[in-house]
Amino acid sequence: MKFIVCDNYEEISAEGAKIFAEQIKKKPNSILGLATGSTPVGMYQNLIQMVKEGTLSFKDCRSFNLDEYYPISPDNDQSYRYFMNTNLFNHIDMDISNTRVLNGLAEDAKAECVKYDEEIDAAGGIDIQVLGIGHNGHIAFNEPDEKLICGTHLTSLTESTINANARFFEKKEDVPTQSLTMGMASILKAKKIILLASGKGKHQAIAELLDDTITTSNPSTLLKLHPDTTIICDRDAYEG
Ligand code: GLP
């Protein structure tokens, strides 16, 4: 696991975008693993800028997103599908039909999850995956637990995550309590992973990435098993 410690959020965003752009230039038909949350937004803005300047093209890329609330309509402005459209897809030259987000309205959640992992495998696997991190070390919606799940699955969110997400909803009762999420093995199968973290609130989770242990009580520590993971964080997240 490699660390890049930046001075601020702008640097994190530029660094993340640089690594993504290098991957897409090296392999124009890359399979991208994308994330929601506030942290990757700056990186997406940098990538949009590159497309506008004509220095980067997503036209041959395909993407898979990490997770989606369940149940939720893709038209709901709090859905991750809506987030991805407004924060990235609507502004780049990627064919929207090549962007895949888990279906928050799937009648059979289990079947949707199985199909998702099959689609990723059939596409040849994810070339580059961007991750954020929850305050409790969750990645995608793999929450701390005694056991973690390998494949894409339906899961319940912890109180800490529901509270963290409440800022996006009018009332706390509106915050979804379940989601569909890629599992730990689905994420660890990505060929290259970058994790972005900013602010003191992420320090506790990031601090556990600095030693030589792994624990399911901080799912992000399992990334230590991955051969090509880079943590891109600011000093606040790194030093506390
Ligand atoms: C949600 C998402 C995660 C994300 C996390 C942190 O739980 N499912 O993928 O990493 O939020 O979000 P933020 O970047 O806003 O702190």
PDB file of C-alpha atoms and ligand atoms in Angstrom:
ATOM      1  CA  MET A   1       0.000   0.000   0.000  1.00  0.00           C
ATOM      2  CA  LYS A   2       1.376   3.341  -1.072  1.00  0.00           C
ATOM      3  CA  PHE A   3       0.554   6.739   0.487  1.00  0.00           C
ATOM      4  CA  ILE A   4       0.491  10.121  -1.212  1.00  0.00           C
ATOM      5  CA  VAL A   5       0.044  12.828   1.436  1.00  0.00           C
ATOM      6  CA  CYS A   6      -1.238  16.097  -0.012  1.00  0.00           C
ATOM      7  CA  ASP A   7      -1.536  19.592   1.439  1.00  0.00           C
ATOM      8  CA  ASN A   8      -5.228  20.024   0.734  1.00  0.00           C
ATOM      9  CA  TYR A   9      -8.351  18.732  -0.994  1.00  0.00           C
ATOM     10  CA  GLU A  10      -7.472  20.438  -4.304  1.00  0.00           C
ATOM     11  CA  GLU A  11      -4.200  18.489  -4.455  1.00  0.00           C
ATOM     12  CA  ILE A  12      -5.949  15.195  -3.633  1.00  0.00           C
ATOM     13  CA  SER A  13      -8.431  15.828  -6.431  1.00  0.00           C
ATOM     14  CA  ALA A  14      -5.698  16.702  -8.946  1.00  0.00           C
ATOM     15  CA  GLU A  15      -3.602  13.679  -7.957  1.00  0.00           C
ATOM     16  CA  GLY A  16      -6.575  11.286  -8.260  1.00  0.00           C
ATOM     17  CA  ALA A  17      -7.527  12.739 -11.652  1.00  0.00           C
ATOM     18  CA  LYS A  18      -3.932  12.429 -12.874  1.00  0.00           C
ATOM     19  CA  ILE A  19      -3.820   8.699 -12.044  1.00  0.00           C
ATOM     20  CA  PHE A  20      -7.233   8.106 -13.658  1.00  0.00           C
ATOM     21  CA  ALA A  21      -6.267  10.041 -16.789  1.00  0.00           C
ATOM     22  CA  GLU A  22      -2.993   8.100 -17.110  1.00  0.00           C
ATOM     23  CA  GLN A  23      -4.942   4.836 -16.947  1.00  0.00           C
ATOM     24  CA  ILE A  24      -7.450   5.944 -19.607  1.00  0.00           C
ATOM     25  CA  LYS A  25      -4.679   7.193 -21.909  1.00  0.00           C
ATOM     26  CA  LYS A  26      -2.790   3.907 -21.500  1.00  0.00           C
ATOM     27  CA  LYS A  27      -5.950   1.866 -22.137  1.00  0.00           C
ATOM     28  CA  PRO A  28      -8.726   3.921 -23.784  1.00  0.00           C
ATOM     29  CA  ASN A  29     -11.299   1.155 -23.276  1.00  0.00           C
ATOM     30  CA  SER A  30     -10.628   0.923 -19.539  1.00  0.00           C
ATOM     31  CA  ILE A  31     -13.231  -0.459 -17.175  1.00  0.00           C
ATOM     32  CA  LEU A  32     -13.643   2.195 -14.486  1.00  0.00           C
ATOM     33  CA  GLY A  33     -14.811   1.572 -10.930  1.00  0.00           C
ATOM     34  CA  LEU A  34     -16.490   4.740  -9.682  1.00  0.00           C
ATOM     35  CA  ALA A  35     -17.556   6.014  -6.275  1.00  0.00           C
ATOM     36  CA  THR A  36     -20.010   8.530  -4.847  1.00  0.00           C
ATOM     37  CA  GLY A  37     -19.731  10.639  -1.678  1.00  0.00           C
ATOM     38  CA  SER A  38     -18.400  14.181  -1.509  1.00  0.00           C
ATOM     39  CA  THR A  39     -14.709  13.228  -1.654  1.00  0.00           C
ATOM     40  CA  PRO A  40     -14.365  12.185  -5.351  1.00  0.00           C
ATOM     41  CA  VAL A  41     -16.327  15.223  -6.621  1.00  0.00           C
ATOM     42  CA  GLY A  42     -13.159  17.348  -7.004  1.00  0.00           C
ATOM     43  CA  MET A  43     -11.454  14.558  -8.923  1.00  0.00           C
ATOM     44  CA  TYR A  44     -14.478  14.284 -11.226  1.00  0.00           C
ATOM     45  CA  GLN A  45     -14.347  18.058 -11.812  1.00  0.00           C
ATOM     46  CA  ASN A  46     -10.694  17.782 -12.859  1.00  0.00           C
ATOM     47  CA  LEU A  47     -11.543  14.948 -15.263  1.00  0.00           C
ATOM     48  CA  ILE A  48     -14.452  16.959 -16.733  1.00  0.00           C
ATOM     49  CA  GLN A  49     -12.044  19.853 -17.279  1.00  0.00           C
ATOM     50  CA  MET A  50      -9.624  17.571 -19.170  1.00  0.00           C
ATOM     51  CA  VAL A  51     -12.461  16.381 -21.432  1.00  0.00           C
ATOM     52  CA  LYS A  52     -13.523  19.998 -22.087  1.00  0.00           C
ATOM     53  CA  GLU A  53      -9.928  20.914 -22.950  1.00  0.00           C
ATOM     54  CA  GLY A  54      -9.757  17.945 -25.319  1.00  0.00           C
ATOM     55  CA  THR A  55      -6.884  16.221 -23.507  1.00  0.00           C
ATOM     56  CA  LEU A  56      -8.915  13.209 -22.322  1.00  0.00           C
ATOM     57  CA  SER A  57     -11.712  11.079 -23.758  1.00  0.00           C
ATOM     58  CA  PHE A  58     -13.980   8.547 -22.026  1.00  0.00           C
ATOM     59  CA  LYS A  59     -15.679   7.500 -25.254  1.00  0.00           C
ATOM     60  CA  ASP A  60     -14.437   3.905 -25.172  1.00  0.00           C
ATOM     61  CA  CYS A  61     -14.634   3.452 -21.376  1.00  0.00           C
ATOM     62  CA  ARG A  62     -17.223   1.529 -19.414  1.00  0.00           C
ATOM     63  CA  SER A  63     -17.948   2.025 -15.741  1.00  0.00           C
ATOM     64  CA  PHE A  64     -19.374   0.240 -12.727  1.00  0.00           C
ATOM     65  CA  ASN A  65     -20.343   2.094  -9.569  1.00  0.00           C
ATOM     66  CA  LEU A  66     -19.661   0.765  -6.107  1.00  0.00           C
ATOM     67  CA  ASP A  67     -23.104   0.960  -4.574  1.00  0.00           C
ATOM     68  CA  GLU A  68     -26.660   2.296  -4.589  1.00  0.00           C
ATOM     69  CA  TYR A  69     -29.278   2.834  -1.912  1.00  0.00           C
ATOM     70  CA  TYR A  70     -32.084   0.275  -1.784  1.00  0.00           C
ATOM     71  CA  PRO A  71     -34.814   0.767  -2.542  1.00  0.00           C
ATOM     72  CA  ILE A  72     -34.464   4.041  -4.439  1.00  0.00           C
ATOM     73  CA  SER A  73     -35.508   5.298  -7.866  1.00  0.00           C
ATOM     74  CA  PRO A  74     -32.715   6.388 -10.227  1.00  0.00           C
ATOM     75  CA  ASP A  75     -34.664   9.657 -10.667  1.00  0.00           C
ATOM     76  CA  ASN A  76     -34.534  10.436  -6.950  1.00  0.00           C
ATOM     77  CA  ASP A  77     -32.017  13.259  -6.555  1.00  0.00           C
ATOM     78  CA  GLN A  78     -30.436  11.396  -3.638  1.00  0.00           C
ATOM     79  CA  SER A  79     -29.816   8.226  -5.642  1.00  0.00           C
ATOM     80  CA  TYR A  80     -26.248   7.439  -6.587  1.00  0.00           C
ATOM     81  CA  ARG A  81     -27.342   7.115 -10.246  1.00  0.00           C
ATOM     82  CA  TYR A  82     -28.557  10.721 -10.120  1.00  0.00           C
ATOM     83  CA  PHE A  83     -25.323  11.761  -8.360  1.00  0.00           C
ATOM     84  CA  MET A  84     -23.146  10.171 -11.028  1.00  0.00           C
ATOM     85  CA  ASN A  85     -25.145  11.689 -13.885  1.00  0.00           C
ATOM     86  CA  THR A  86     -24.995  15.194 -12.439  1.00  0.00           C
ATOM     87  CA  ASN A  87     -21.415  15.090 -11.121  1.00  0.00           C
ATOM     88  CA  LEU A  88     -19.743  13.265 -14.000  1.00  0.00           C
ATOM     89  CA  PHE A  89     -21.592  11.454 -16.775  1.00  0.00           C
ATOM     90  CA  ASN A  90     -23.594  14.454 -18.072  1.00  0.00           C
ATOM     91  CA  HIS A  91     -20.358  16.389 -18.591  1.00  0.00           C
ATOM     92  CA  ILE A  92     -18.069  13.862 -20.290  1.00  0.00           C
ATOM     93  CA  ASP A  93     -18.081  12.061 -23.630  1.00  0.00           C
ATOM     94  CA  MET A  94     -19.013   8.685 -22.203  1.00  0.00           C
ATOM     95  CA  ASP A  95     -21.960   6.774 -23.620  1.00  0.00           C
ATOM     96  CA  ILE A  96     -24.481   6.682 -20.747  1.00  0.00           C
ATOM     97  CA  SER A  97     -25.409   3.119 -21.735  1.00  0.00           C
ATOM     98  CA  ASN A  98     -21.840   2.133 -20.858  1.00  0.00           C
ATOM     99  CA  THR A  99     -22.274   3.372 -17.281  1.00  0.00           C
ATOM    100  CA  ARG A 100     -23.643   0.826 -14.843  1.00  0.00           C
ATOM    101  CA  VAL A 101     -25.044   1.596 -11.400  1.00  0.00           C
ATOM    102  CA  LEU A 102     -26.765  -1.072  -9.306  1.00  0.00           C
ATOM    103  CA  ASN A 103     -30.528  -0.908  -9.833  1.00  0.00           C
ATOM    104  CA  GLY A 104     -32.082   0.495  -6.671  1.00  0.00           C
ATOM    105  CA  LEU A 105     -35.498  -0.644  -7.891  1.00  0.00           C
ATOM    106  CA  ALA A 106     -34.558  -4.245  -8.712  1.00  0.00           C
ATOM    107  CA  GLU A 107     -37.388  -6.515  -7.604  1.00  0.00           C
ATOM    108  CA  ASP A 108     -34.976  -9.316  -6.856  1.00  0.00           C
ATOM    109  CA  ALA A 109     -32.026  -7.668  -5.115  1.00  0.00           C
ATOM    110  CA  LYS A 110     -30.047 -10.901  -4.899  1.00  0.00           C
ATOM    111  CA  ALA A 111     -30.365 -11.590  -8.624  1.00  0.00           C
ATOM    112  CA  GLU A 112     -29.317  -8.015  -9.417  1.00  0.00           C
ATOM    113  CA  CYS A 113     -26.175  -8.456  -7.260  1.00  0.00           C
ATOM    114  CA  VAL A 114     -25.214 -11.775  -8.862  1.00  0.00           C
ATOM    115  CA  LYS A 115     -25.749 -10.270 -12.316  1.00  0.00           C
ATOM    116  CA  TYR A 116     -23.587  -7.264 -11.410  1.00  0.00           C
ATOM    117  CA  ASP A 117     -20.557  -9.363 -10.463  1.00  0.00           C
ATOM    118  CA  GLU A 118     -21.050 -11.433 -13.624  1.00  0.00           C
ATOM    119  CA  GLU A 119     -21.149  -8.277 -15.747  1.00  0.00           C
ATOM    120  CA  ILE A 120     -17.919  -6.997 -14.192  1.00  0.00           C
ATOM    121  CA  ASP A 121     -16.197 -10.335 -14.798  1.00  0.00           C
ATOM    122  CA  ALA A 122     -17.528 -10.496 -18.369  1.00  0.00           C
ATOM    123  CA  ALA A 123     -16.137  -7.000 -19.006  1.00  0.00           C
ATOM    124  CA  GLY A 124     -12.702  -8.315 -18.019  1.00  0.00           C
ATOM    125  CA  GLY A 125     -12.666  -6.849 -14.497  1.00  0.00           C
ATOM    126  CA  ILE A 126     -12.181  -3.314 -13.246  1.00  0.00           C
ATOM    127  CA  ASP A 127      -8.934  -1.679 -14.405  1.00  0.00           C
ATOM    128  CA  ILE A 128      -8.994   1.187 -11.920  1.00  0.00           C
ATOM    129  CA  GLN A 129     -11.222   1.669  -8.895  1.00  0.00           C
ATOM    130  CA  VAL A 130     -11.629   4.911  -6.952  1.00  0.00           C
ATOM    131  CA  LEU A 131     -12.794   4.660  -3.337  1.00  0.00           C
ATOM    132  CA  GLY A 132     -13.781   7.066  -0.601  1.00  0.00           C
ATOM    133  CA  ILE A 133     -13.874   5.958   3.016  1.00  0.00           C
ATOM    134  CA  GLY A 134     -16.467   6.222   5.784  1.00  0.00           C
ATOM    135  CA  HIS A 135     -15.588   7.558   9.246  1.00  0.00           C
ATOM    136  CA  ASN A 136     -15.724   3.992  10.534  1.00  0.00           C
ATOM    137  CA  GLY A 137     -13.505   2.630   7.756  1.00  0.00           C
ATOM    138  CA  HIS A 138     -16.301   1.366   5.513  1.00  0.00           C
ATOM    139  CA  ILE A 139     -15.613   1.185   1.789  1.00  0.00           C
ATOM    140  CA  ALA A 140     -18.555   1.236  -0.619  1.00  0.00           C
ATOM    141  CA  PHE A 141     -21.191   0.077   1.904  1.00  0.00           C
ATOM    142  CA  ASN A 142     -19.116  -2.688   3.458  1.00  0.00           C
ATOM    143  CA  GLU A 143     -19.647  -1.714   7.077  1.00  0.00           C
ATOM    144  CA  PRO A 144     -17.457  -2.908   9.992  1.00  0.00           C
ATOM    145  CA  ASP A 145     -18.645  -6.323  11.148  1.00  0.00           C
ATOM    146  CA  GLU A 146     -17.411  -9.642  12.472  1.00  0.00           C
ATOM    147  CA  LYS A 147     -17.723 -11.075   8.973  1.00  0.00           C
ATOM    148  CA  LEU A 148     -17.526  -9.231   5.670  1.00  0.00           C
ATOM    149  CA  ILE A 149     -19.161 -10.375   2.445  1.00  0.00           C
ATOM    150  CA  CYS A 150     -17.141 -11.154  -0.688  1.00  0.00           C
ATOM    151  CA  GLY A 151     -19.612 -10.566  -3.514  1.00  0.00           C
ATOM    152  CA  THR A 152     -22.050  -7.781  -4.368  1.00  0.00           C
ATOM    153  CA  HIS A 153     -24.918  -7.927  -1.880  1.00  0.00           C
ATOM    154  CA  LEU A 154     -27.812  -6.203  -0.115  1.00  0.00           C
ATOM    155  CA  THR A 155     -26.770  -4.747   3.236  1.00  0.00           C
ATOM    156  CA  SER A 156     -28.040  -2.658   6.140  1.00  0.00           C
ATOM    157  CA  LEU A 157     -26.291   0.608   6.937  1.00  0.00           C
ATOM    158  CA  THR A 158     -24.925   1.325  10.408  1.00  0.00           C
ATOM    159  CA  GLU A 159     -26.224   4.161  12.575  1.00  0.00           C
ATOM    160  CA  SER A 160     -22.935   6.028  11.994  1.00  0.00           C
ATOM    161  CA  THR A 161     -23.353   5.888   8.201  1.00  0.00           C
ATOM    162  CA  ILE A 162     -27.065   6.777   8.340  1.00  0.00           C
ATOM    163  CA  ASN A 163     -26.158   9.822  10.468  1.00  0.00           C
ATOM    164  CA  ALA A 164     -23.319  10.814   8.116  1.00  0.00           C
ATOM    165  CA  ASN A 165     -25.667  10.592   5.109  1.00  0.00           C
ATOM    166  CA  ALA A 166     -28.486  12.503   6.853  1.00  0.00           C
ATOM    167  CA  ARG A 167     -26.949  15.827   5.718  1.00  0.00           C
ATOM    168  CA  PHE A 168     -28.137  15.082   2.171  1.00  0.00           C
ATOM    169  CA  PHE A 169     -31.782  14.440   3.125  1.00  0.00           C
ATOM    170  CA  GLU A 170     -34.503  16.736   4.430  1.00  0.00           C
ATOM    171  CA  LYS A 171     -35.455  14.462   7.315  1.00  0.00           C
ATOM    172  CA  LYS A 172     -33.462  11.712   8.997  1.00  0.00           C
ATOM    173  CA  GLU A 173     -36.432   9.362   8.413  1.00  0.00           C
ATOM    174  CA  ASP A 174     -35.832   9.780   4.665  1.00  0.00           C
ATOM    175  CA  VAL A 175     -32.261   8.415   4.822  1.00  0.00           C
ATOM    176  CA  PRO A 176     -32.237   4.907   3.337  1.00  0.00           C
ATOM    177  CA  THR A 177     -31.219   2.203   5.779  1.00  0.00           C
ATOM    178  CA  GLN A 178     -30.236  -0.404   3.175  1.00  0.00           C
ATOM    179  CA  SER A 179     -28.115  -0.508   0.073  1.00  0.00           C
ATOM    180  CA  LEU A 180     -26.763  -2.743  -2.661  1.00  0.00           C
ATOM    181  CA  THR A 181     -22.984  -2.748  -2.574  1.00  0.00           C
ATOM    182  CA  MET A 182     -20.026  -4.377  -4.212  1.00  0.00           C
ATOM    183  CA  GLY A 183     -18.463  -6.758  -1.713  1.00  0.00           C
ATOM    184  CA  MET A 184     -14.894  -6.917  -0.477  1.00  0.00           C
ATOM    185  CA  ALA A 185     -13.742  -9.461  -3.065  1.00  0.00           C
ATOM    186  CA  SER A 186     -15.529  -7.594  -5.863  1.00  0.00           C
ATOM    187  CA  ILE A 187     -13.519  -4.490  -4.881  1.00  0.00           C
ATOM    188  CA  LEU A 188     -10.217  -6.283  -4.251  1.00  0.00           C
ATOM    189  CA  LYS A 189     -10.378  -7.855  -7.722  1.00  0.00           C
ATOM    190  CA  ALA A 190      -9.816  -4.401  -9.289  1.00  0.00           C
ATOM    191  CA  LYS A 191      -6.378  -4.238 -10.897  1.00  0.00           C
ATOM    192  CA  LYS A 192      -5.552  -0.839  -9.437  1.00  0.00           C
ATOM    193  CA  ILE A 193      -7.194   0.995  -6.516  1.00  0.00           C
ATOM    194  CA  ILE A 194      -6.954   4.586  -5.322  1.00  0.00           C
ATOM    195  CA  LEU A 195      -8.602   5.677  -2.073  1.00  0.00           C
ATOM    196  CA  LEU A 196      -9.199   9.381  -1.469  1.00  0.00           C
ATOM    197  CA  ALA A 197      -9.592  10.783   2.053  1.00  0.00           C
ATOM    198  CA  SER A 198      -9.791  14.343   3.301  1.00  0.00           C
ATOM    199  CA  GLY A 199     -10.228  15.923   6.739  1.00  0.00           C
ATOM    200  CA  LYS A 200      -9.690  15.072  10.393  1.00  0.00           C
ATOM    201  CA  GLY A 201     -12.946  13.112  10.493  1.00  0.00           C
ATOM    202  CA  LYS A 202     -11.272  10.402   8.405  1.00  0.00           C
ATOM    203  CA  HIS A 203      -8.102  10.238  10.544  1.00  0.00           C
ATOM    204  CA  GLN A 204      -9.158   7.381  12.795  1.00  0.00           C
ATOM    205  CA  ALA A 205      -9.982   5.198   9.798  1.00  0.00           C
ATOM    206  CA  ILE A 206      -6.789   6.167   7.936  1.00  0.00           C
ATOM    207  CA  ALA A 207      -4.565   5.690  11.029  1.00  0.00           C
ATOM    208  CA  GLU A 208      -5.410   1.975  10.950  1.00  0.00           C
ATOM    209  CA  LEU A 209      -4.019   1.744   7.425  1.00  0.00           C
ATOM    210  CA  LEU A 210      -0.576   2.736   8.673  1.00  0.00           C
ATOM    211  CA  ASP A 211       0.239  -0.401  10.662  1.00  0.00           C
ATOM    212  CA  ASP A 212       0.710  -4.001   9.613  1.00  0.00           C
ATOM    213  CA  THR A 213      -2.670  -5.450  10.668  1.00  0.00           C
ATOM    214  CA  ILE A 214      -5.996  -6.120   9.029  1.00  0.00           C
ATOM    215  CA  THR A 215      -9.371  -6.237  10.752  1.00  0.00           C
ATOM    216  CA  THR A 216     -12.971  -6.566   9.628  1.00  0.00           C
ATOM    217  CA  SER A 217     -13.823  -3.815  12.146  1.00  0.00           C
ATOM    218  CA  ASN A 218     -12.187  -1.452   9.644  1.00  0.00           C
ATOM    219  CA  PRO A 219     -12.956  -2.918   6.192  1.00  0.00           C
ATOM    220  CA  SER A 220     -10.508  -0.552   4.482  1.00  0.00           C
ATOM    221  CA  THR A 221      -7.599  -2.392   6.167  1.00  0.00           C
ATOM    222  CA  LEU A 222      -8.244  -5.339   3.821  1.00  0.00           C
ATOM    223  CA  LEU A 223      -6.843  -3.151   1.054  1.00  0.00           C
ATOM    224  CA  LYS A 224      -3.418  -3.998   2.559  1.00  0.00           C
ATOM    225  CA  LEU A 225      -3.850  -7.375   0.836  1.00  0.00           C
ATOM    226  CA  HIS A 226      -4.101  -5.715  -2.568  1.00  0.00           C
ATOM    227  CA  PRO A 227      -0.955  -5.425  -4.714  1.00  0.00           C
ATOM    228  CA  ASP A 228      -1.626  -1.964  -6.191  1.00  0.00           C
ATOM    229  CA  THR A 229      -3.464   0.365  -3.808  1.00  0.00           C
ATOM    230  CA  THR A 230      -2.603   4.036  -3.320  1.00  0.00           C
ATOM    231  CA  ILE A 231      -4.086   6.102  -0.493  1.00  0.00           C
ATOM    232  CA  ILE A 232      -4.273   9.765  -1.480  1.00  0.00           C
ATOM    233  CA  CYS A 233      -5.057  11.867   1.579  1.00  0.00           C
ATOM    234  CA  ASP A 234      -4.431  15.255   3.119  1.00  0.00           C
ATOM    235  CA  ARG A 235      -2.432  15.926   6.297  1.00  0.00           C
ATOM    236  CA  ASP A 236      -5.603  16.222   8.379  1.00  0.00           C
ATOM    237  CA  ALA A 237      -6.642  12.690   7.444  1.00  0.00           C
ATOM    238  CA  TYR A 238      -3.073  11.369   7.753  1.00  0.00           C
ATOM    239  CA  GLU A 239      -1.949  13.054  10.973  1.00  0.00           C
ATOM    240  CA  GLY A 240      -5.243  13.940  12.644  1.00  0.00           C
TER     241      GLY A 240
HETATM  242  C1  GLP B   1     -20.901   6.651   1.523  1.00  0.00           C
HETATM  243  C2  GLP B   1     -20.480   5.882   0.267  1.00  0.00           C
HETATM  244  C3  GLP B   1     -18.996   5.557   0.296  1.00  0.00           C
HETATM  245  C4  GLP B   1     -18.206   6.819   0.592  1.00  0.00           C
HETATM  246  C5  GLP B   1     -18.603   7.364   1.939  1.00  0.00           C
HETATM  247  C6  GLP B   1     -17.829   8.597   2.344  1.00  0.00           C
HETATM  248  O1  GLP B   1     -21.052   5.808   2.588  1.00  0.00           O
HETATM  249  N1  GLP B   1     -21.206   4.663   0.112  1.00  0.00           N
HETATM  250  O2  GLP B   1     -18.615   4.999  -0.966  1.00  0.00           O
HETATM  251  O3  GLP B   1     -16.831   6.532   0.566  1.00  0.00           O
HETATM  252  O4  GLP B   1     -19.989   7.684   1.875  1.00  0.00           O
HETATM  253  O5  GLP B   1     -18.401   9.757   1.802  1.00  0.00           O
HETATM  254  P1  GLP B   1     -17.733  11.177   1.797  1.00  0.00           P
HETATM  255  O6  GLP B   1     -16.712  11.167   0.715  1.00  0.00           O
HETATM  256  O7  GLP B   1     -18.860  12.122   1.512  1.00  0.00           O
HETATM  257  O8  GLP B   1     -17.125  11.402   3.151  1.00  0.00           O
END
